[in-house]
Amino acid sequence: RRHTRYISVTGVQTCALPIFDSGKADSKSVWRQAKVDGLEMVRALAMNPDGSVWVGGEPGGLRLMNPRTGQARIVKEADGGTPFGVRWLMVDHEGRVWVAAQSGLYQSTAAVAFGKSFHLVRLVPDGARPYEAFSKVIEDRKGQIWAAGDFGLARLAGGNWTRFTERDGLKANQVAHIAEESDGSLWIGYRDALGLSVLTFDRDKPRFAHVRS
């Protein structure tokens, strides 16, 4: 059985897709340039369950691209919003796309298939303000959503948002990076050079440990 897989890298003005066929022992990866019109810089990529690729850039907003044909659909106001300054893209276990951008945090209301209609909503976590920018969004092993914003770290669990800030132990509210460790703890990076923090929970109470080089 033949399988086609795509690996994408970000870059200026183009999105390069190396394609290889894992069904052949002598197959080789082939690089080809798939230009995404309207984007000056590709800043974020995420694979969609149907094989299409979410592409976020600045300027240029958000697109859903078919890597086989090179066709790309631009996300417009009629789709629920036009995120600008896209920083990160993530597709959760239900197939919904999440967008962290200068213009806010967005989520599709359902799984998205290329060529089908969809709708984005702009989310406002507790403690957010209309102009809050978000740098990254991830889903942890429990299915919780974590978003790094200008006013702290936001968590969506059980349909409810919780905001963690300096008052809870963060070194600063301007969070830029999040990564989950194998034990379920979270590594947190800041917009400024403040080192790293590790977030764990003790009976639902957050505990922050700080690491500096």
Tab-separated table of C-alpha atoms in Angstrom:
chain	number	residue	atom	x	y	z
A	1	ARG	CA	0.000	0.000	0.000
A	2	ARG	CA	1.331	3.420	-0.886
A	3	HIS	CA	1.247	6.353	1.481
A	4	THR	CA	2.107	9.941	0.695
A	5	ARG	CA	3.324	12.156	3.491
A	6	TYR	CA	4.111	15.843	3.578
A	7	ILE	CA	6.581	17.760	5.679
A	8	SER	CA	6.356	21.540	5.637
A	9	VAL	CA	8.759	24.237	6.736
A	10	THR	CA	8.183	27.932	7.183
A	11	GLY	CA	10.025	30.504	5.132
A	12	VAL	CA	9.854	33.832	3.407
A	13	GLN	CA	7.383	34.065	0.497
A	14	THR	CA	7.108	30.298	-0.063
A	15	CYS	CA	5.994	27.149	1.660
A	16	ALA	CA	8.307	24.223	0.790
A	17	LEU	CA	6.837	20.752	0.890
A	18	PRO	CA	9.126	17.697	0.737
A	19	ILE	CA	7.063	14.738	-0.481
A	20	PHE	CA	8.022	11.089	-0.221
A	21	ASP	CA	6.350	7.744	-0.814
A	22	SER	CA	6.927	5.442	2.164
A	23	GLY	CA	5.583	2.463	0.208
A	24	LYS	CA	8.710	2.128	-1.904
A	25	ALA	CA	12.052	1.088	-0.458
A	26	ASP	CA	13.948	3.178	-3.008
A	27	SER	CA	11.739	6.235	-2.790
A	28	LYS	CA	13.385	9.608	-2.172
A	29	SER	CA	12.116	12.803	-0.650
A	30	VAL	CA	11.411	15.402	-3.295
A	31	TRP	CA	11.361	19.084	-2.468
A	32	ARG	CA	9.131	21.403	-4.407
A	33	GLN	CA	8.204	25.016	-3.857
A	34	ALA	CA	4.503	25.649	-3.358
A	35	LYS	CA	4.035	29.412	-3.384
A	36	VAL	CA	1.221	30.775	-1.262
A	37	ASP	CA	-0.014	33.940	-2.966
A	38	GLY	CA	-0.616	36.919	-0.733
A	39	LEU	CA	1.734	35.874	2.064
A	40	GLU	CA	5.055	37.620	2.510
A	41	MET	CA	6.159	35.301	5.293
A	42	VAL	CA	4.800	31.932	6.415
A	43	ARG	CA	4.853	31.988	10.217
A	44	ALA	CA	2.845	28.896	11.191
A	45	LEU	CA	1.713	25.553	9.759
A	46	ALA	CA	-0.584	22.770	10.965
A	47	MET	CA	-1.651	19.534	9.286
A	48	ASN	CA	-5.402	19.064	8.925
A	49	PRO	CA	-6.912	15.555	9.377
A	50	ASP	CA	-7.934	15.421	5.689
A	51	GLY	CA	-4.352	16.035	4.530
A	52	SER	CA	-4.743	19.723	3.794
A	53	VAL	CA	-2.456	22.221	5.520
A	54	TRP	CA	-3.300	25.330	7.512
A	55	VAL	CA	-0.932	28.158	6.607
A	56	GLY	CA	-0.645	31.360	8.645
A	57	GLY	CA	1.412	34.366	7.665
A	58	GLU	CA	2.156	38.001	8.186
A	59	PRO	CA	0.840	39.851	6.415
A	60	GLY	CA	-1.745	37.734	4.651
A	61	GLY	CA	-3.728	36.085	7.425
A	62	LEU	CA	-4.853	32.462	7.320
A	63	ARG	CA	-5.280	29.939	4.496
A	64	LEU	CA	-6.170	26.277	4.081
A	65	MET	CA	-4.022	24.702	1.366
A	66	ASN	CA	-4.283	21.467	-0.605
A	67	PRO	CA	-0.630	20.319	-0.978
A	68	ARG	CA	-1.468	18.031	-3.898
A	69	THR	CA	-2.980	20.719	-6.113
A	70	GLY	CA	-1.520	23.878	-4.579
A	71	GLN	CA	-5.012	25.367	-4.238
A	72	ALA	CA	-5.469	27.566	-1.194
A	73	ARG	CA	-8.587	29.004	0.373
A	74	ILE	CA	-8.261	32.370	2.109
A	75	VAL	CA	-10.104	32.725	5.412
A	76	LYS	CA	-12.368	35.773	5.088
A	77	GLU	CA	-14.750	37.802	7.239
A	78	ALA	CA	-17.622	35.603	6.070
A	79	ASP	CA	-15.870	32.656	7.763
A	80	GLY	CA	-16.113	34.399	11.111
A	81	GLY	CA	-12.990	36.510	11.133
A	82	THR	CA	-9.681	37.252	9.487
A	83	PRO	CA	-6.838	36.663	11.961
A	84	PHE	CA	-3.836	38.858	11.253
A	85	GLY	CA	-0.307	38.430	12.518
A	86	VAL	CA	-0.713	34.643	12.875
A	87	ARG	CA	1.883	33.238	15.293
A	88	TRP	CA	0.835	29.620	15.838
A	89	LEU	CA	-1.622	27.032	14.498
A	90	MET	CA	-2.828	23.859	16.174
A	91	VAL	CA	-5.424	21.207	15.281
A	92	ASP	CA	-6.950	19.520	18.326
A	93	HIS	CA	-8.066	15.896	18.764
A	94	GLU	CA	-11.526	16.762	17.404
A	95	GLY	CA	-10.090	18.258	14.215
A	96	ARG	CA	-10.778	21.888	15.128
A	97	VAL	CA	-8.154	24.452	14.224
A	98	TRP	CA	-6.868	26.931	16.812
A	99	VAL	CA	-5.145	30.160	15.811
A	100	ALA	CA	-2.886	32.261	18.050
A	101	ALA	CA	-2.429	35.673	16.478
A	102	GLN	CA	-1.686	39.318	17.080
A	103	SER	CA	-5.405	39.933	16.642
A	104	GLY	CA	-6.437	37.372	19.272
A	105	LEU	CA	-7.245	33.706	19.815
A	106	TYR	CA	-9.518	31.863	17.358
A	107	GLN	CA	-11.094	28.422	17.046
A	108	SER	CA	-13.143	26.712	14.355
A	109	THR	CA	-16.531	25.579	15.603
A	110	ALA	CA	-16.035	22.081	14.135
A	111	ALA	CA	-13.543	19.978	12.197
A	112	VAL	CA	-12.720	21.479	8.811
A	113	ALA	CA	-12.393	19.748	5.421
A	114	PHE	CA	-10.839	21.399	2.389
A	115	GLY	CA	-13.498	22.740	0.029
A	116	LYS	CA	-16.191	22.767	2.718
A	117	SER	CA	-17.586	25.752	4.573
A	118	PHE	CA	-16.467	26.432	8.128
A	119	HIS	CA	-16.728	29.088	10.793
A	120	LEU	CA	-14.136	30.663	13.083
A	121	VAL	CA	-14.934	32.321	16.399
A	122	ARG	CA	-12.726	34.728	18.312
A	123	LEU	CA	-12.348	33.602	21.907
A	124	VAL	CA	-11.909	35.884	24.898
A	125	PRO	CA	-10.454	33.926	27.853
A	126	ASP	CA	-10.947	35.249	31.382
A	127	GLY	CA	-8.694	38.235	31.960
A	128	ALA	CA	-8.371	38.960	28.245
A	129	ARG	CA	-8.799	42.373	26.704
A	130	PRO	CA	-10.000	43.213	23.183
A	131	TYR	CA	-6.456	43.920	21.995
A	132	GLU	CA	-4.688	40.946	23.632
A	133	ALA	CA	-2.257	39.120	21.348
A	134	PHE	CA	-1.559	35.385	21.649
A	135	SER	CA	1.731	33.714	20.711
A	136	LYS	CA	1.036	29.978	21.040
A	137	VAL	CA	-1.759	27.494	21.725
A	138	ILE	CA	-1.408	23.779	22.547
A	139	GLU	CA	-3.562	20.841	23.627
A	140	ASP	CA	-2.231	18.688	26.466
A	141	ARG	CA	-2.686	14.949	27.017
A	142	LYS	CA	-5.846	15.598	29.035
A	143	GLY	CA	-7.447	17.527	26.187
A	144	GLN	CA	-6.997	20.862	27.950
A	145	ILE	CA	-6.168	23.898	25.824
A	146	TRP	CA	-3.366	26.236	26.886
A	147	ALA	CA	-2.844	29.652	25.292
A	148	ALA	CA	0.104	32.008	25.801
A	149	GLY	CA	-1.082	35.603	25.852
A	150	ASP	CA	-0.039	39.142	26.736
A	151	PHE	CA	-1.892	38.995	30.044
A	152	GLY	CA	-0.855	35.562	31.267
A	153	LEU	CA	-1.321	31.875	30.569
A	154	ALA	CA	-4.911	30.807	29.807
A	155	ARG	CA	-6.290	27.276	30.252
A	156	LEU	CA	-9.561	25.890	28.876
A	157	ALA	CA	-10.723	22.832	30.823
A	158	GLY	CA	-14.243	21.463	31.117
A	159	GLY	CA	-15.598	24.403	29.133
A	160	ASN	CA	-14.186	26.970	31.577
A	161	TRP	CA	-11.252	29.341	31.202
A	162	THR	CA	-8.696	29.915	33.968
A	163	ARG	CA	-5.999	32.578	33.793
A	164	PHE	CA	-2.586	32.215	35.464
A	165	THR	CA	-0.570	35.410	36.032
A	166	GLU	CA	2.258	36.818	38.104
A	167	ARG	CA	-0.029	36.564	41.122
A	168	ASP	CA	-0.013	32.780	40.686
A	169	GLY	CA	3.756	32.554	40.293
A	170	LEU	CA	4.626	33.470	36.696
A	171	LYS	CA	7.748	35.611	36.325
A	172	ALA	CA	5.857	37.898	33.921
A	173	ASN	CA	2.434	38.018	32.328
A	174	GLN	CA	3.785	38.212	28.765
A	175	VAL	CA	3.966	34.479	27.980
A	176	ALA	CA	5.320	33.492	24.559
A	177	HIS	CA	5.955	29.719	24.572
A	178	ILE	CA	4.411	26.563	26.061
A	179	ALA	CA	5.493	22.931	25.786
A	180	GLU	CA	4.211	19.853	27.601
A	181	GLU	CA	6.716	17.552	29.291
A	182	SER	CA	6.380	13.748	29.280
A	183	ASP	CA	5.185	13.828	32.903
A	184	GLY	CA	2.426	16.315	32.081
A	185	SER	CA	4.162	19.404	33.464
A	186	LEU	CA	4.400	22.513	31.293
A	187	TRP	CA	7.487	24.430	30.253
A	188	ILE	CA	6.804	28.146	29.890
A	189	GLY	CA	8.869	30.761	28.076
A	190	TYR	CA	8.456	34.508	28.219
A	191	ARG	CA	8.523	37.306	25.692
A	192	ASP	CA	11.479	38.833	27.513
A	193	ALA	CA	14.691	36.996	28.418
A	194	LEU	CA	13.554	35.870	31.865
A	195	GLY	CA	14.486	32.198	31.636
A	196	LEU	CA	11.979	29.353	31.805
A	197	SER	CA	9.311	28.266	34.252
A	198	VAL	CA	7.875	24.802	34.916
A	199	LEU	CA	4.229	24.524	35.913
A	200	THR	CA	2.938	21.579	37.932
A	201	PHE	CA	-0.166	21.130	40.053
A	202	ASP	CA	-0.530	20.002	43.666
A	203	ARG	CA	-4.166	19.127	44.299
A	204	ASP	CA	-5.227	21.594	41.611
A	205	LYS	CA	-3.024	24.324	43.061
A	206	PRO	CA	-0.466	25.661	40.539
A	207	ARG	CA	3.218	25.415	41.421
A	208	PHE	CA	5.855	27.301	39.435
A	209	ALA	CA	9.563	26.475	39.462
A	210	HIS	CA	11.911	28.855	37.662
A	211	VAL	CA	14.983	27.990	35.625
A	212	ARG	CA	17.717	30.348	34.459
A	213	SER	CA	20.800	29.534	32.403
